């Protein structure tokens, strides 16, 4: 369905070299990339707590209500999470709300004045009755359920939706009408491709309407984790250094050609290594019992806090790092956690100096291996335990074997979700045209002024992608077994939406999306 006509208030922009993605918008006006600033009020308070605790050994009580969409009742401070919110305006005149921009989902929903549950009392709500451009579509949206038991019900509406200077008129979205959750989260802006029979998303409309010179999204978390930004239609040259390395999404094209449809922004994970005191050790791609592990898919998700990986990999990453203690008690949430003491600043520095660099390896654009490495301080999360003055450090690598979910016969499983605890080391580029994700070393200093440009061949580095590197991965039997897959995936939007959450942004209960979402078309 195509309901939307976009009006983009754009200033003249410049690009470096020729565009990687073709001509500008139909009216000939170059679309300047738009930067959306993000902030994490939770992280702002976490840092105040840590600073206060280091000075006085006392911590102020939490001043934030529970955000059940992004937290659970954990054994440590419930504010310890890494999720970021930006402003989105609904209706005419605009009503502004703070939404989670989530590359691990496709749905757009906002809390509505139609919600009469006690969970909605006293919180901002979108009121369609005050918008001159609002239309109630009188159609119930499929219920969204979450891993912690939270449920969101709603109805479809159509209205103007604006992000910064970009306005989408007649955009279909979901008004949240009922929930069992007492969350302060206003809503979620899904940033991946929806299934074929689901209303087109905000970003999808931009791409289909050729309103962007570059149909890409640049993303980064800034220093101290308190803020971040997303650039729609380009990248921030001052947000990263070095070359962009590209990881293509694995495709499930009928016949096994490796093309669309796609499931999430993800990469085929083929190996890992650790480097400590100058020595690099390749981690055996096998379980503790010696069973070999086949390559699996890792989802790159801005709506998740930590990096959820198979148990075998979590065990191997931490096995030679004696400063960590394994914890499966559930104190920190479900899964295999690793924790270390880091009470003082000196403890923190000594811990970081003794830890290993961790490298995950993916199939690259040309079939080569792309190795992405993060440093110790980027995979540690420092927090205070609830009800005490004790400060500890968690590794963001959490083992959860129950995440594993098959996709198609003979295809790789989704076994990992790499959230902001892993992404924050990188400047990430989500490419909507070529269904790939790019990674460069992030320049996280907040003192760098933005330098926004469309993605060009010079910046992308890899040029226009060729054939899928996965086109030869499926043998004849696999292709036969998966005949008609595209129509099967794209025809089950309601089924997937009922079983899968639109976000996997919880810290302790991160495993929400274990069903197939078709994020490519």
XYZ file of C-alpha atoms in Angstrom:
521
model
C 0.000 0.000 0.000
C 1.231 3.486 -0.863
C -0.564 6.138 1.103
C 2.188 8.680 1.520
C 3.377 11.764 -0.319
C 6.514 13.250 1.250
C 7.261 16.902 1.679
C 10.907 17.441 2.549
C 12.071 20.850 3.730
C 15.645 20.568 2.526
C 18.543 22.962 2.149
C 21.013 22.669 -0.685
C 23.566 20.001 0.162
C 26.931 18.962 -1.223
C 28.210 15.476 -1.900
C 31.676 14.093 -2.386
C 31.939 12.441 -5.775
C 29.103 10.729 -7.589
C 26.223 9.228 -5.654
C 26.345 5.503 -5.072
C 22.573 5.304 -5.379
C 21.588 7.222 -8.487
C 19.852 10.534 -9.065
C 18.437 12.903 -6.499
C 14.738 13.344 -5.748
C 12.366 13.739 -8.697
C 12.126 17.527 -8.399
C 15.877 17.787 -8.857
C 16.584 19.245 -5.438
C 19.329 17.402 -3.613
C 18.126 16.117 -0.270
C 20.408 17.090 2.534
C 20.913 14.280 5.066
C 18.968 14.798 8.280
C 20.549 14.253 11.697
C 18.272 13.106 14.532
C 19.841 13.642 17.966
C 19.208 10.906 20.528
C 19.471 10.988 24.270
C 19.234 8.482 27.079
C 17.837 10.057 30.251
C 18.495 6.726 31.939
C 22.212 6.893 31.131
C 22.368 10.509 32.260
C 21.165 9.421 35.692
C 23.434 6.362 35.749
C 26.427 8.653 35.283
C 25.207 10.999 38.008
C 24.879 8.020 40.344
C 28.373 6.747 39.548
C 29.910 10.181 39.963
C 28.060 10.756 43.235
C 28.963 7.294 44.504
C 32.666 7.737 43.756
C 32.663 10.927 45.811
C 30.486 10.007 48.797
C 29.851 6.233 48.661
C 26.144 7.029 48.725
C 23.712 6.836 45.854
C 20.539 8.851 45.351
C 17.360 6.872 44.830
C 16.070 6.421 41.302
C 14.017 9.324 39.993
C 12.860 7.461 36.911
C 9.816 5.245 36.667
C 10.269 1.707 35.387
C 10.548 1.550 31.619
C 9.167 -1.918 31.101
C 9.726 -1.745 27.332
C 13.453 -1.321 27.924
C 14.044 -2.733 31.396
C 13.153 -5.637 33.606
C 13.284 -6.025 37.367
C 16.942 -7.033 37.420
C 19.155 -7.857 40.387
C 21.203 -4.753 39.669
C 20.179 -1.171 39.041
C 17.221 -1.236 36.654
C 18.557 1.925 34.995
C 21.515 0.012 33.562
C 20.644 -0.111 29.891
C 21.676 1.364 26.575
C 18.703 2.596 24.575
C 18.213 5.944 22.871
C 15.222 8.106 22.034
C 14.552 10.807 19.433
C 11.656 13.140 18.723
C 8.851 12.269 16.299
C 5.843 14.510 15.623
C 2.345 13.221 14.825
C -0.591 15.189 13.362
C -1.347 18.803 12.371
C -0.358 20.769 14.375
C 2.366 18.398 15.465
C 2.304 16.534 18.762
C 5.849 15.529 19.707
C 6.852 12.277 21.403
C 10.106 10.512 22.277
C 10.375 7.282 20.295
C 12.888 4.489 20.184
C 14.437 4.279 16.670
C 14.836 0.543 16.236
C 16.631 -1.273 13.396
C 15.392 -4.559 14.859
C 11.747 -3.890 13.988
C 9.427 -2.373 11.392
C 6.293 -1.210 13.267
C 5.545 2.442 14.078
C 3.304 2.924 17.108
C 2.601 5.677 19.621
C 0.636 5.833 22.872
C -2.869 7.151 22.124
C -5.541 9.103 23.972
C -7.737 6.085 23.220
C -5.834 4.187 25.899
C -7.903 4.121 29.105
C -5.744 1.609 30.995
C -4.241 2.800 34.264
C -0.826 2.201 32.684
C -1.472 5.181 30.413
C -2.515 7.604 33.156
C -0.449 10.767 33.407
C 1.682 9.975 30.355
C 1.833 11.821 27.007
C -0.672 10.543 24.450
C -1.348 11.289 20.820
C -4.815 12.816 20.374
C -6.072 12.416 16.822
C -9.142 14.551 17.530
C -6.961 17.662 17.691
C -5.258 16.955 14.342
C -6.793 18.370 11.155
C -5.101 15.677 9.043
C -6.050 12.648 11.162
C -8.044 9.683 9.857
C -9.177 6.727 11.953
C -8.972 3.619 9.784
C -11.259 1.640 12.110
C -9.067 -1.428 11.825
C -7.498 -3.304 14.714
C -3.770 -3.908 14.510
C -2.401 -7.317 15.537
C -1.526 -7.497 19.223
C 2.156 -7.091 20.026
C 3.453 -9.262 22.857
C 6.788 -9.085 24.660
C 8.976 -11.642 26.362
C 8.213 -10.279 29.837
C 4.460 -10.664 29.310
C 3.825 -7.091 28.244
C 1.116 -6.722 25.608
C 0.266 -3.746 23.379
C -3.031 -3.478 21.509
C -3.940 -0.778 19.021
C -5.766 0.380 15.938
C -4.508 1.739 12.653
C -4.663 5.449 11.916
C -3.430 7.717 9.137
C -1.877 11.156 9.654
C 1.150 13.317 9.056
C 4.312 12.074 10.773
C 7.428 14.244 10.926
C 11.025 13.557 11.886
C 12.896 16.834 11.926
C 12.275 18.608 8.629
C 10.911 15.506 6.861
C 7.124 15.111 6.901
C 5.265 12.062 5.654
C 1.622 12.874 4.983
C -1.031 10.157 5.210
C 1.300 7.696 6.894
C -0.343 4.632 8.414
C 0.740 3.813 11.977
C -0.620 2.145 15.092
C -2.279 3.999 17.961
C -1.704 2.104 21.195
C -5.109 1.695 22.852
C -4.459 -0.832 25.623
C -1.504 -2.275 27.506
C -0.682 -4.071 30.717
C 2.558 -2.139 31.032
C 3.365 1.003 33.003
C 6.086 2.258 30.708
C 7.206 5.804 30.012
C 8.173 4.811 26.486
C 6.002 6.844 24.093
C 6.415 4.478 21.158
C 8.741 2.803 18.674
C 9.841 3.819 15.176
C 10.772 0.591 13.398
C 13.685 1.088 11.001
C 13.799 -2.132 8.982
C 11.719 -3.375 6.068
C 8.153 -4.462 6.926
C 6.564 -7.604 5.467
C 4.913 -7.192 2.090
C 1.325 -6.748 3.280
C 2.134 -4.475 6.225
C 1.713 -0.678 5.846
C 4.816 0.942 4.463
C 7.096 2.394 7.104
C 8.413 5.945 7.377
C 11.863 4.998 6.078
C 10.442 2.725 3.393
C 8.386 5.619 2.043
C 11.485 7.758 1.829
C 13.269 5.091 -0.162
C 10.374 4.261 -2.493
C 9.653 7.951 -3.072
C 13.306 8.610 -3.977
C 13.342 11.375 -1.417
C 16.898 10.514 -0.361
C 20.004 10.816 -2.478
C 21.359 7.969 -0.367
C 18.838 5.470 1.055
C 21.026 4.771 4.077
C 20.932 5.474 7.801
C 24.100 6.343 9.737
C 24.069 5.568 13.460
C 26.352 6.159 16.419
C 26.399 6.268 20.217
C 28.441 9.204 21.476
C 31.006 9.168 24.294
C 29.837 8.366 27.818
C 26.793 6.601 26.286
C 24.456 9.431 27.254
C 23.544 10.486 23.730
C 23.744 9.460 20.118
C 22.433 10.278 16.671
C 20.957 8.822 13.516
C 21.487 10.364 10.089
C 18.750 9.659 7.548
C 19.947 9.872 3.945
C 23.668 9.901 4.512
C 26.499 9.725 7.011
C 28.344 12.040 9.379
C 31.949 12.275 8.164
C 33.054 13.490 11.584
C 31.383 10.499 13.208
C 33.937 7.917 12.102
C 37.471 7.322 10.901
C 38.926 4.863 8.435
C 37.175 2.743 5.833
C 33.652 1.369 6.027
C 33.568 -2.426 5.978
C 30.384 -3.962 4.609
C 28.494 -7.017 5.870
C 25.671 -8.103 3.522
C 22.409 -9.453 4.886
C 21.792 -13.105 4.117
C 18.962 -13.357 1.591
C 16.310 -16.039 1.205
C 15.387 -15.658 -2.435
C 13.273 -18.441 -3.924
C 15.729 -20.767 -5.635
C 18.489 -20.016 -3.147
C 20.007 -17.069 -4.972
C 20.816 -15.149 -1.819
C 18.559 -12.208 -2.676
C 15.386 -10.672 -1.203
C 13.447 -11.218 1.001
C 15.745 -10.387 3.888
C 15.309 -10.979 7.601
C 16.536 -8.045 9.707
C 19.773 -6.175 9.126
C 22.094 -9.081 9.895
C 25.326 -10.793 8.961
C 26.505 -14.380 8.617
C 28.831 -14.950 11.582
C 31.632 -17.384 10.766
C 34.219 -17.079 13.540
C 35.703 -15.179 16.480
C 39.028 -14.509 18.160
C 40.449 -12.742 21.201
C 43.684 -10.761 21.449
C 45.358 -10.359 24.842
C 48.836 -9.057 25.613
C 49.704 -9.172 21.926
C 48.627 -12.778 21.378
C 45.649 -13.574 19.130
C 43.740 -16.800 19.716
C 41.148 -18.061 17.231
C 38.216 -19.427 19.185
C 37.224 -22.973 18.278
C 33.878 -22.907 16.460
C 32.505 -25.749 18.536
C 30.562 -26.343 21.748
C 32.098 -27.453 25.060
C 31.275 -31.054 24.070
C 33.176 -30.750 20.798
C 30.154 -30.427 18.522
C 30.926 -28.215 15.537
C 28.928 -25.007 15.093
C 27.618 -23.924 11.708
C 27.699 -20.228 10.730
C 24.751 -18.306 12.175
C 23.083 -14.935 11.697
C 23.748 -11.991 14.017
C 21.172 -9.177 14.004
C 22.497 -5.603 14.218
C 19.916 -3.956 16.450
C 19.814 -0.377 17.752
C 16.868 -1.316 19.967
C 18.827 -3.749 22.154
C 21.230 -2.968 24.985
C 23.683 -5.873 25.133
C 25.157 -8.469 22.738
C 23.284 -11.754 23.008
C 25.310 -14.657 21.603
C 25.361 -18.480 21.818
C 26.527 -19.943 25.133
C 29.587 -21.581 23.573
C 30.845 -18.247 22.308
C 30.180 -16.401 25.587
C 32.088 -19.118 27.427
C 35.078 -18.975 25.077
C 35.315 -15.165 25.099
C 35.600 -15.113 28.888
C 37.338 -18.447 29.575
C 40.882 -17.068 29.624
C 39.915 -13.837 31.373
C 40.148 -14.828 35.022
C 38.830 -11.491 36.268
C 35.297 -12.534 35.212
C 32.958 -14.743 37.177
C 30.204 -16.607 35.331
C 26.678 -16.102 36.627
C 23.623 -18.087 35.573
C 21.608 -17.454 38.741
C 19.199 -15.104 37.028
C 20.327 -12.256 39.256
C 21.227 -10.169 36.219
C 18.579 -11.595 33.944
C 18.141 -14.777 31.950
C 21.270 -16.112 30.319
C 24.978 -16.632 30.932
C 26.437 -13.406 32.336
C 30.035 -12.592 33.269
C 30.741 -10.043 35.999
C 33.847 -8.454 37.536
C 34.537 -6.066 40.417
C 35.343 -2.468 39.455
C 34.551 -0.413 42.547
C 37.088 2.371 42.100
C 38.348 4.160 39.025
C 41.692 2.383 39.507
C 39.874 -0.972 39.567
C 38.209 -0.014 36.280
C 41.484 0.981 34.623
C 43.284 -2.165 35.801
C 40.418 -4.337 34.609
C 40.398 -2.794 31.150
C 44.181 -3.097 30.842
C 44.069 -6.822 31.620
C 41.186 -7.743 29.332
C 41.218 -9.064 25.783
C 40.072 -7.431 22.565
C 37.205 -9.429 21.012
C 36.803 -9.957 17.258
C 33.706 -11.307 15.531
C 34.051 -12.457 11.925
C 31.398 -12.136 9.216
C 31.015 -12.950 5.535
C 31.806 -9.745 3.645
C 30.388 -8.146 0.520
C 32.692 -10.018 -1.828
C 32.646 -13.264 0.119
C 35.777 -12.361 2.075
C 35.894 -12.403 5.874
C 35.209 -9.100 7.640
C 36.726 -8.970 11.124
C 35.179 -6.463 13.537
C 37.039 -5.887 16.799
C 35.945 -4.109 19.962
C 38.198 -3.020 22.815
C 37.663 -4.000 26.470
C 36.156 -0.718 27.626
C 33.551 -1.020 24.874
C 32.221 -4.360 26.072
C 32.147 -3.540 29.778
C 29.103 -2.028 31.413
C 29.686 -0.376 34.803
C 26.757 -0.209 37.196
C 25.852 -0.044 40.884
C 23.990 -2.887 42.467
C 20.537 -2.085 43.785
C 20.348 -1.188 47.437
C 24.113 -0.950 47.933
C 27.155 1.135 47.153
C 28.907 -1.724 45.333
C 29.984 -0.994 41.758
C 30.525 -3.892 39.369
C 31.177 -4.443 35.672
C 29.232 -6.716 33.360
C 30.496 -7.961 30.039
C 27.979 -7.051 27.341
C 28.439 -10.524 25.809
C 25.588 -12.601 27.245
C 25.024 -16.262 26.410
C 21.478 -17.276 25.432
C 21.146 -20.517 23.510
C 17.375 -20.275 23.596
C 17.559 -17.396 21.144
C 18.412 -19.831 18.338
C 15.645 -19.885 15.775
C 15.503 -21.597 12.424
C 14.425 -19.587 9.434
C 14.113 -21.892 6.446
C 15.062 -25.466 5.647
C 18.816 -25.626 5.348
C 19.279 -21.916 6.057
C 21.327 -20.407 8.892
C 19.724 -19.804 12.280
C 19.373 -16.436 13.981
C 21.547 -17.009 17.064
C 22.842 -13.560 18.046
C 21.541 -10.039 18.575
C 24.260 -7.392 18.660
C 22.888 -4.318 20.405
C 24.287 -0.980 21.507
C 26.784 -2.517 23.925
C 28.544 -3.839 20.821
C 27.480 -1.262 18.239
C 28.779 1.719 20.261
C 32.356 0.996 19.169
C 31.334 1.507 15.541
C 29.755 4.034 13.261
C 27.102 1.825 11.659
C 25.531 2.385 8.233
C 22.259 0.603 7.465
C 21.958 0.397 3.686
C 18.356 0.052 2.480
C 19.172 -0.343 -1.188
C 21.807 -3.045 -1.023
C 20.572 -4.690 2.207
C 23.881 -4.547 3.998
C 25.365 -2.978 7.123
C 28.605 -1.013 7.139
C 30.979 -0.551 10.063
C 33.746 1.974 10.682
C 35.509 3.018 13.875
C 33.326 5.592 15.608
C 34.706 9.020 16.521
C 32.527 9.317 19.616
C 33.629 12.729 20.898
C 30.701 15.106 21.340
C 33.003 18.021 20.442
C 33.016 17.011 16.769
C 30.571 19.168 14.771
C 28.420 17.086 12.388
C 29.496 16.956 8.735
C 26.560 15.367 6.927
C 26.925 14.107 3.356
C 25.208 11.532 1.127
C 26.965 8.186 0.861
C 29.181 8.199 -2.246
C 31.469 5.662 -3.862
C 34.483 7.397 -2.349
C 33.027 7.150 1.145
C 31.487 3.688 0.804
C 34.796 2.309 -0.367
C 33.380 -0.914 -1.781
C 31.601 0.586 -4.791
C 28.368 -0.894 -6.123
C 27.907 -4.422 -4.774
C 27.845 -7.298 -7.219
C 26.160 -10.674 -6.850
C 25.266 -11.914 -3.410
C 28.171 -13.782 -1.768
C 25.593 -16.355 -0.639
C 24.267 -17.276 -4.077
C 26.174 -20.560 -4.132
C 25.416 -21.516 -0.522
C 22.226 -23.433 -1.254
C 22.390 -26.763 -2.993
C 19.647 -28.081 -5.287
C 17.793 -29.900 -2.491
C 17.686 -26.780 -0.330
C 16.353 -24.752 -3.218
C 13.635 -27.292 -3.921
C 12.596 -27.458 -0.269
C 12.329 -23.683 -0.069
C 10.404 -23.152 -3.295
C 7.900 -20.341 -2.882
C 9.659 -18.987 0.201
C 9.344 -15.326 -0.750
C 5.572 -15.401 -0.946
C 5.372 -17.461 2.242
C 7.433 -14.960 4.266
C 5.839 -11.851 2.860
C 2.342 -13.231 3.274
C 2.513 -13.811 7.024
C 2.845 -10.308 8.438
C 0.058 -10.645 10.995
C 1.384 -13.996 12.193
C 4.906 -12.669 12.698
C 3.697 -9.511 14.382
C 1.644 -11.481 16.894
C 4.545 -13.735 17.840
C 7.433 -11.294 17.612
C 7.956 -8.025 19.404
C 8.770 -4.875 17.460
C 11.794 -4.336 19.628
C 14.363 -6.340 21.533
C 15.440 -3.456 23.710
C 15.407 -5.032 27.155
C 18.657 -5.565 29.031
C 17.987 -8.722 31.011
C 15.225 -10.214 28.821
C 16.712 -9.338 25.472
C 15.339 -12.258 23.519
C 12.057 -11.068 22.076
C 12.291 -11.454 18.325
C 12.588 -15.174 17.778
C 10.223 -15.278 14.847
C 10.940 -14.378 11.247
C 10.423 -10.761 10.277
C 10.844 -10.065 6.600
C 13.028 -6.959 6.644
C 13.649 -6.876 2.918
C 11.545 -6.608 -0.157
